[in-house]
Each structure stands twice: as C-alpha cells, then as structure tokens.
Amino acid sequence: MRERNAMTSRHVENRDKFWLEEAGRLHWFKEPMVASDVSWDAEDFHIRWYEDGVLNASYQCLDRHLETRGEKTAILWEGDDPSVSEAITYREAHEEVCRMANVLKARGVGKGDRVILYMPMTPEAAYAMLACARIGAVHSVVFGGFSPEALASRIEDCGAVAVITADEARRGGKTVPLKENVDRAIERAGKAGDAVHLVLTVRVTGAKVGFEDGRDLWWHTSRDDVTKECPSEPMAAEDPLFILYTSGSTGKPKGVVHTTGGYMVYASYTHEKIFEVAEDDVYWCTADVGWITGHSYIVYGPLANGVTTLMFEGVPTYPDASRMWEVVDKHKVAQIYTAPTAIRALMREGDGPVKKTSRASLKLLGTVGEPINPEAWRWYHEVVGEGRCPIVDTWWQTETGGVLITPLPSDPMTKPGAATKPMPGIMPALVDNDGNPLDGAAEGNLILTESWPGQARGVWGDQERFIQTYFSTYPGRYFTGDGARRDEGGDYWITGRVDDVLNVSGHRMGTAEIESALVAHPSVAEAAVVGYPHDIKGQGVHCYVILNQGTEPTDALAKTLRGHVREEIGPVATPDRVQLAPGLPKTRSGKIMRRILRKIAEGHPDQLGDTSTLAEPQVVDALIDGAKQFE
Ligand code: 6R9
C-alpha cells in the first residue's frame, strides 16, 4: 500500500515528470524529452507518447541484458508432452532472433511491413515477434485456434507480406494443421494472398506439409544460411510495434494498433509493479501469445525486465487436472498468471489434483480476462496458494496495452472479486449513461479521463472507427465498454461488459453477481446469466448452469438453485429460468459468447450470427434444445 501511495503522489505532483521517469526504465537510443501530446477531441484527435524518443523493442528485450544476464534463462519452455522442456538463455534467444530477422530481411521484409504470425506456443513464437520488432516490421499474431477464414481476413485487412507459422501445433495431445490452414487462408485471400511472398515454417511435429517453391522457407534450414548478427532498427517511439485483432460488439474484428515507446514503458512498468518478480524467480503466464496478455505478459513485459518467462505449449487439463501444479513444482514457479475460466475448470475437479503437489515455490497468483467470482477467488487463494500468496485480479483490455486496475501485492487482500485500485498514473472514473460523473460509492460506466503510455493508438486502416468506438460515447473520454461499481473505500469492482448488465424491475444488476451466487452453490461448476425481454419486469433473468461432474440434472435442483440465488442476493435477483446445460459457448480464448446465449434466451435461435469463433460449436444445439422447456 505504501509504495502504491508514494507512486500515486508522485503522479499527482507532476504527471509529465512521473511518466518521463518511468520511461527511464528502458534503454533508449535517444531519450525522450517530452512525455505526451494527447487530444481525445474528435476534431484534433491524436495520441503521442515520448514522441522524440528512439528505441527498439527487441534490443530492449534481449541485447540490453546480454552483459549482465547473458547466461540467465530468458524462456523456459514446457512442452505439451510433460517429459519435454527446454531452457533458452538470453544469449541463445538473441542469436535465434537475429537469425530469424536476417531470414526475413533476406526476403525483403523491412521496416513498416506487416507480418502475420500463426504459431504454436513454442519459443519460436517469441523469436518471431522479436525478429519483426528488430527490423521494424509490424507483427500481427493470429491465435492458432482461428480458422483459415479468420486468418484470410486478417491477411487481407493488414496487407501482410509474410507469414510465420509451423507445420503443426500440439495442444492437449492433439494437433492443429497450422501450415495447411495458412495455405488455405492465402488462397482464400485472393489478391491479398498473392502479396504474401514469404511463408516461413517452423518444424514442430515433422508432419508432411505442402511447400511452394519461391514462397516457402523452412526455419530449421534457412537459419543456417544467415549470420547470427543483426543490428536493431532504430524506431521512433510512435512507430507501430504490432497489430492485434479483437472483436467488439459490432462489425468485424478491429486491428488494434500499439506503438513502440509507450507500449514498452507501460508493459515493463506494470509487469514489475504487479508481479514483483525477483531476479531468480520463474514467472508463468498461461495465456497464449495470440492474445494481448501473451504479448504484454509473456513476451514484452517480462523480457524487457530481464525475467525468466515460462512458456507452456499445452493446456491446464492435459494429461490431467494436476498439470498446472506439476509444472509449478517442476520449474519452481513463483508467480502464476491465469484466467478465471481455467481456475473454475480446475476447481470443478476438486482439491485432490492440487493437494498432491507441493506448490511451495509460489509467491503470487494473478488472474485476468473476466470478473472472478469470490468462490473461485477463495479456492485459488486458499487451496492453490494455501492462503499465503496475494492475488492480483488485473483488469485491462487489448486496447489498454497493459493492466489498468489491480491490487498490488503489498495491498491488503480483503476483497475477493474486486480489481480494487488503478495503477499509479491511471485515472478511471464512473459516469451515468448521459456521461454525468458519479462520485463516491456508485455504479456506472467505466471510463478513463486521461491517456497513459500503453493505450492503443488506433484501428489499422480505420482511424474513424477507433474514434467512434472508444471516444464518441462520452466525447473526449475513453469508454471501456465495461461497467463497474466503486465502493466506499474507493475500490473498483468490474461488473462486466455494459451490454451484459441487466435491468430487472428497475434494479440494476451485474450478470457477474448472479453468476457468482450460482457458482457458490456446491453443485455448480460454471454459470452464465443473460437478460431476456419480460412483459412485467422489463428484463427477466435466464441462467445457464453447468453442474459439477457427477451431479444429476433434475428439476428439483433447478428449483433449489433459484432459491439459492434469491437467498444470496435478494428476491429481486431471483432467476426466472434456470437451464441446466452441458456446456457454454466459448471462444477459443475461453470467453463466453453472451450474444449467443442472449439470442437463445430471447427465443431467436435463428439469429445467432457468426459462430465461427466458437471452440465447440455443438454446444449451441444442445442449448437451443434445452431452452425449449421455457417456450
Ligand atoms: C486482458 C484482456 C477485455 C475485457 C474487458 C473486461 C474483461 C479483463 C478483467 C475483466 C473483470 C478482470 N476483463 N480482465 N473483467 N475483471 N480482471 O482480457 O483483454 O481480451 O481485450 O478483454 O475482458 O470485460 O473489457 P481482452
């Protein structure tokens, strides 16, 4: 708490000075003299940080550590197969990155060119990101679980000239045909596909794949055709570092653009303050590099800070539900950073798989991606961390580049489910639907009133859409799309996307609140709650409930659960419907697609829209079937 307060006062005293001092954590080829020049007004919209500074993100993550940490493990890679792992030092990573950069350069890829990465969770994914950064090319990582169609539309949208991929990915004992998907995507992308003049493929499983002469190269042979030295391109702070596609409530996914200087300062700053990684610690973020969490907290943040970052190829439940904790013991992991959905899935398997491991190395536990229900928080804290590890529930978004609201490890851990306080330097606020500021204890729409270095600079190829999406709802302010409650202590509780908030008989309720109550019941593994039009109340509450393994789905249990929520929150929140379901429609990153649940609850299963990003499309039919009981 004391450090948080000290940093916050430094920021209040002199904001420019605060952020310029934080910039000093990086190695700049030319140090910035100005902190920021920002206007969020539509007429004169611009966001610039450290604009006169010159640096290189790859240099920051590798070269600057060579003298002091050359033999330290940079990437500790744990394979899908539990018997396979590999430690790569900063010096080795530097060499691999230089070689990959030279292969790209030899094929004419250079500063400003866009390169798509469609990779498994192997060290080469990090090499590819850093190789692009090294030569000033702009990478766009597409999660390996996306379809060839999704890949084609991204190749097209960003005008990629090269793709880096692997023959196949391994995950949970299964394989994904990455190279085959790339070939199909390039064909599907037509003219845009023709513009891709290099496909660099990493050999992972050794599967037989197609090879187009003149376009395709193997990484394991081409790496020997180039030298292991490659200077890093001096980049202006505002030169783009990467594009990352993310979906919003409307339209096709947006290519969110992050630039070099501000993003790197913010990733490094937040990683240091939130995770408190000591020099000899092994830090593990379980995300995939295809998501922003993987960018900021597997690759750029930890490596900028000289940390040993663990990269995991597999999934938390393979070969069994003990895997995560086995990995913790095997590599003496000190910090884990994972998602509530993973915690709930593991909690469902009971305490046994956790308790058979030691976990003595753990010092801190983190979560990200969705509100964590107090039940899961407590399990994580008490069973996984044995009550001795602080939990950092980090709230942020693809668009924010790094964490904005979170407990810091030295804060008192007394509010399970609260993201608590802004990072020093971050200025959140709550407004009502008309944009009026809400003071003190209140619930409303979460906005940011001031820029921060890690903020996205735009939407690739469509700056108008960027301004429209984030800065027009409350003109001159950044709208997060999330709702939040601020309690008497000034702590923030994220209630979820604003479009998920229910209004039942004039009472405003976060779906997360009802979900939490349901999950707190001993029979429930997971729940998702949506509203549907109700004649009298305005909105009714429809709960989709996944039971714990081995629990019988009966009408009596559904009734019990209605009563349980009524008990927990109050009569106003009594579910109108409880649907016991076999699964929830989730994206491959584990986010529940509420749009689909809403449409089914509304009785419009014919209007589900695009379901191509679902991990298991077949659950949708079961949900539609199950909802018929309410007709
Ligand atoms: C980093 C990431 C962003 C959305 C965000 C919010 C939800 C993320 C959260 C959280 C409650 C947390 N979200 N972290 N909600 N508590 N700790 O997940 O980025 O994929 O862009 O998602 O995720 O709704 O607006 P992204």
PDB file of N, CA and C in Angstrom, residues 475-518:
ATOM      1  N   PRO A 475     -17.843  12.022 -25.257  1.00  0.00           N
ATOM      2  CA  PRO A 475     -16.843  12.740 -26.056  1.00  0.00           C
ATOM      3  C   PRO A 475     -15.666  13.232 -25.214  1.00  0.00           C
ATOM      4  N   GLY A 476     -14.476  12.976 -25.770  1.00  0.00           N
ATOM      5  CA  GLY A 476     -13.269  13.438 -25.091  1.00  0.00           C
ATOM      6  C   GLY A 476     -12.798  12.510 -23.992  1.00  0.00           C
ATOM      7  N   ARG A 477     -13.521  11.399 -23.790  1.00  0.00           N
ATOM      8  CA  ARG A 477     -13.082  10.432 -22.780  1.00  0.00           C
ATOM      9  C   ARG A 477     -13.057   9.032 -23.393  1.00  0.00           C
ATOM     10  N   TYR A 478     -12.234   8.158 -22.828  1.00  0.00           N
ATOM     11  CA  TYR A 478     -12.119   6.786 -23.353  1.00  0.00           C
ATOM     12  C   TYR A 478     -13.149   5.900 -22.665  1.00  0.00           C
ATOM     13  N   PHE A 479     -14.051   5.312 -23.440  1.00  0.00           N
ATOM     14  CA  PHE A 479     -15.070   4.431 -22.884  1.00  0.00           C
ATOM     15  C   PHE A 479     -14.616   2.981 -23.035  1.00  0.00           C
ATOM     16  N   THR A 480     -14.601   2.276 -21.890  1.00  0.00           N
ATOM     17  CA  THR A 480     -14.066   0.914 -21.875  1.00  0.00           C
ATOM     18  C   THR A 480     -15.072  -0.128 -22.349  1.00  0.00           C
ATOM     19  N   GLY A 481     -16.370   0.217 -22.305  1.00  0.00           N
ATOM     20  CA  GLY A 481     -17.380  -0.798 -22.613  1.00  0.00           C
ATOM     21  C   GLY A 481     -17.726  -1.650 -21.411  1.00  0.00           C
ATOM     22  N   ASP A 482     -17.033  -1.423 -20.297  1.00  0.00           N
ATOM     23  CA  ASP A 482     -17.305  -2.168 -19.076  1.00  0.00           C
ATOM     24  C   ASP A 482     -18.071  -1.313 -18.083  1.00  0.00           C
ATOM     25  N   GLY A 483     -18.795  -2.003 -17.227  1.00  0.00           N
ATOM     26  CA  GLY A 483     -19.430  -1.342 -16.103  1.00  0.00           C
ATOM     27  C   GLY A 483     -18.635  -1.653 -14.850  1.00  0.00           C
ATOM     28  N   ALA A 484     -18.750  -0.803 -13.852  1.00  0.00           N
ATOM     29  CA  ALA A 484     -18.049  -1.056 -12.591  1.00  0.00           C
ATOM     30  C   ALA A 484     -18.786  -0.392 -11.442  1.00  0.00           C
ATOM     31  N   ARG A 485     -18.526  -0.925 -10.270  1.00  0.00           N
ATOM     32  CA  ARG A 485     -19.040  -0.351  -9.032  1.00  0.00           C
ATOM     33  C   ARG A 485     -17.834   0.118  -8.239  1.00  0.00           C
ATOM     34  N   ARG A 486     -17.981   1.276  -7.612  1.00  0.00           N
ATOM     35  CA  ARG A 486     -16.914   1.745  -6.727  1.00  0.00           C
ATOM     36  C   ARG A 486     -17.483   1.777  -5.318  1.00  0.00           C
ATOM     37  N   ASP A 487     -16.811   1.120  -4.387  1.00  0.00           N
ATOM     38  CA  ASP A 487     -17.358   1.039  -3.034  1.00  0.00           C
ATOM     39  C   ASP A 487     -16.894   2.220  -2.179  1.00  0.00           C
ATOM     40  N   GLU A 488     -17.291   2.204  -0.921  1.00  0.00           N
ATOM     41  CA  GLU A 488     -16.973   3.328  -0.019  1.00  0.00           C
ATOM     42  C   GLU A 488     -15.468   3.508   0.132  1.00  0.00           C
ATOM     43  N   GLY A 489     -14.724   2.417  -0.001  1.00  0.00           N
ATOM     44  CA  GLY A 489     -13.270   2.503   0.130  1.00  0.00           C
ATOM     45  C   GLY A 489     -12.582   2.946  -1.156  1.00  0.00           C
ATOM     46  N   GLY A 490     -13.370   3.246  -2.199  1.00  0.00           N
ATOM     47  CA  GLY A 490     -12.780   3.675  -3.461  1.00  0.00           C
ATOM     48  C   GLY A 490     -12.296   2.525  -4.329  1.00  0.00           C
ATOM     49  N   ASP A 491     -12.651   1.292  -3.946  1.00  0.00           N
ATOM     50  CA  ASP A 491     -12.227   0.135  -4.732  1.00  0.00           C
ATOM     51  C   ASP A 491     -13.207  -0.167  -5.866  1.00  0.00           C
ATOM     52  N   TYR A 492     -12.637  -0.527  -7.007  1.00  0.00           N
ATOM     53  CA  TYR A 492     -13.455  -0.839  -8.181  1.00  0.00           C
ATOM     54  C   TYR A 492     -13.765  -2.330  -8.256  1.00  0.00           C
ATOM     55  N   TRP A 493     -15.016  -2.626  -8.558  1.00  0.00           N
ATOM     56  CA  TRP A 493     -15.481  -3.989  -8.810  1.00  0.00           C
ATOM     57  C   TRP A 493     -16.009  -3.981 -10.241  1.00  0.00           C
ATOM     58  N   ILE A 494     -15.348  -4.685 -11.139  1.00  0.00           N
ATOM     59  CA  ILE A 494     -15.790  -4.695 -12.532  1.00  0.00           C
ATOM     60  C   ILE A 494     -17.021  -5.602 -12.630  1.00  0.00           C
ATOM     61  N   THR A 495     -18.102  -5.076 -13.214  1.00  0.00           N
ATOM     62  CA  THR A 495     -19.324  -5.886 -13.269  1.00  0.00           C
ATOM     63  C   THR A 495     -19.490  -6.579 -14.616  1.00  0.00           C
ATOM     64  N   GLY A 496     -18.591  -6.341 -15.534  1.00  0.00           N
ATOM     65  CA  GLY A 496     -18.685  -6.990 -16.846  1.00  0.00           C
ATOM     66  C   GLY A 496     -19.041  -5.978 -17.919  1.00  0.00           C
ATOM     67  N   ARG A 497     -19.091  -6.452 -19.145  1.00  0.00           N
ATOM     68  CA  ARG A 497     -19.425  -5.564 -20.251  1.00  0.00           C
ATOM     69  C   ARG A 497     -20.766  -4.903 -19.981  1.00  0.00           C
ATOM     70  N   VAL A 498     -20.856  -3.665 -20.353  1.00  0.00           N
ATOM     71  CA  VAL A 498     -22.067  -2.929 -20.042  1.00  0.00           C
ATOM     72  C   VAL A 498     -23.283  -3.547 -20.722  1.00  0.00           C
ATOM     73  N   ASP A 499     -23.055  -4.151 -21.857  1.00  0.00           N
ATOM     74  CA  ASP A 499     -24.193  -4.768 -22.531  1.00  0.00           C
ATOM     75  C   ASP A 499     -24.642  -6.051 -21.824  1.00  0.00           C
ATOM     76  N   ASP A 500     -23.941  -6.474 -20.803  1.00  0.00           N
ATOM     77  CA  ASP A 500     -24.347  -7.643 -20.021  1.00  0.00           C
ATOM     78  C   ASP A 500     -25.120  -7.249 -18.771  1.00  0.00           C
ATOM     79  N   VAL A 501     -25.225  -5.963 -18.536  1.00  0.00           N
ATOM     80  CA  VAL A 501     -25.891  -5.550 -17.298  1.00  0.00           C
ATOM     81  C   VAL A 501     -27.401  -5.683 -17.467  1.00  0.00           C
ATOM     82  N   LEU A 502     -28.049  -6.227 -16.451  1.00  0.00           N
ATOM     83  CA  LEU A 502     -29.495  -6.444 -16.513  1.00  0.00           C
ATOM     84  C   LEU A 502     -30.218  -5.331 -15.784  1.00  0.00           C
ATOM     85  N   ASN A 503     -31.400  -5.085 -16.233  1.00  0.00           N
ATOM     86  CA  ASN A 503     -32.257  -4.165 -15.508  1.00  0.00           C
ATOM     87  C   ASN A 503     -33.576  -4.874 -15.250  1.00  0.00           C
ATOM     88  N   VAL A 504     -33.728  -5.359 -14.053  1.00  0.00           N
ATOM     89  CA  VAL A 504     -34.896  -6.161 -13.702  1.00  0.00           C
ATOM     90  C   VAL A 504     -35.772  -5.346 -12.764  1.00  0.00           C
ATOM     91  N   SER A 505     -36.949  -5.079 -13.207  1.00  0.00           N
ATOM     92  CA  SER A 505     -37.886  -4.252 -12.425  1.00  0.00           C
ATOM     93  C   SER A 505     -37.213  -2.956 -11.952  1.00  0.00           C
ATOM     94  N   GLY A 506     -36.443  -2.366 -12.799  1.00  0.00           N
ATOM     95  CA  GLY A 506     -35.794  -1.100 -12.457  1.00  0.00           C
ATOM     96  C   GLY A 506     -34.552  -1.255 -11.597  1.00  0.00           C
ATOM     97  N   HIS A 507     -34.213  -2.468 -11.241  1.00  0.00           N
ATOM     98  CA  HIS A 507     -32.994  -2.686 -10.456  1.00  0.00           C
ATOM     99  C   HIS A 507     -31.868  -3.100 -11.379  1.00  0.00           C
ATOM    100  N   ARG A 508     -30.758  -2.451 -11.151  1.00  0.00           N
ATOM    101  CA  ARG A 508     -29.620  -2.735 -11.991  1.00  0.00           C
ATOM    102  C   ARG A 508     -28.759  -3.804 -11.354  1.00  0.00           C
ATOM    103  N   MET A 509     -28.416  -4.852 -12.152  1.00  0.00           N
ATOM    104  CA  MET A 509     -27.650  -5.978 -11.612  1.00  0.00           C
ATOM    105  C   MET A 509     -26.590  -6.428 -12.603  1.00  0.00           C
ATOM    106  N   GLY A 510     -25.426  -6.734 -12.093  1.00  0.00           N
ATOM    107  CA  GLY A 510     -24.388  -7.302 -12.956  1.00  0.00           C
ATOM    108  C   GLY A 510     -24.659  -8.786 -13.109  1.00  0.00           C
ATOM    109  N   THR A 511     -24.571  -9.258 -14.328  1.00  0.00           N
ATOM    110  CA  THR A 511     -24.739 -10.697 -14.523  1.00  0.00           C
ATOM    111  C   THR A 511     -23.706 -11.461 -13.705  1.00  0.00           C
ATOM    112  N   ALA A 512     -22.539 -10.849 -13.519  1.00  0.00           N
ATOM    113  CA  ALA A 512     -21.452 -11.499 -12.766  1.00  0.00           C
ATOM    114  C   ALA A 512     -21.875 -11.781 -11.328  1.00  0.00           C
ATOM    115  N   GLU A 513     -22.689 -10.895 -10.793  1.00  0.00           N
ATOM    116  CA  GLU A 513     -23.143 -11.052  -9.414  1.00  0.00           C
ATOM    117  C   GLU A 513     -23.997 -12.316  -9.267  1.00  0.00           C
ATOM    118  N   ILE A 514     -24.909 -12.505 -10.195  1.00  0.00           N
ATOM    119  CA  ILE A 514     -25.785 -13.686 -10.140  1.00  0.00           C
ATOM    120  C   ILE A 514     -24.974 -14.951 -10.426  1.00  0.00           C
ATOM    121  N   GLU A 515     -24.060 -14.834 -11.374  1.00  0.00           N
ATOM    122  CA  GLU A 515     -23.201 -15.977 -11.702  1.00  0.00           C
ATOM    123  C   GLU A 515     -22.386 -16.407 -10.484  1.00  0.00           C
ATOM    124  N   SER A 516     -21.893 -15.427  -9.777  1.00  0.00           N
ATOM    125  CA  SER A 516     -21.114 -15.701  -8.566  1.00  0.00           C
ATOM    126  C   SER A 516     -21.937 -16.464  -7.553  1.00  0.00           C
ATOM    127  N   ALA A 517     -23.165 -16.018  -7.376  1.00  0.00           N
ATOM    128  CA  ALA A 517     -24.048 -16.668  -6.412  1.00  0.00           C
ATOM    129  C   ALA A 517     -24.281 -18.113  -6.832  1.00  0.00           C
ATOM    130  N   LEU A 518     -24.515 -18.320  -8.116  1.00  0.00           N
ATOM    131  CA  LEU A 518     -24.758 -19.687  -8.593  1.00  0.00           C
ATOM    132  C   LEU A 518     -23.527 -20.560  -8.381  1.00  0.00           C
TER     133      LEU A 518
END
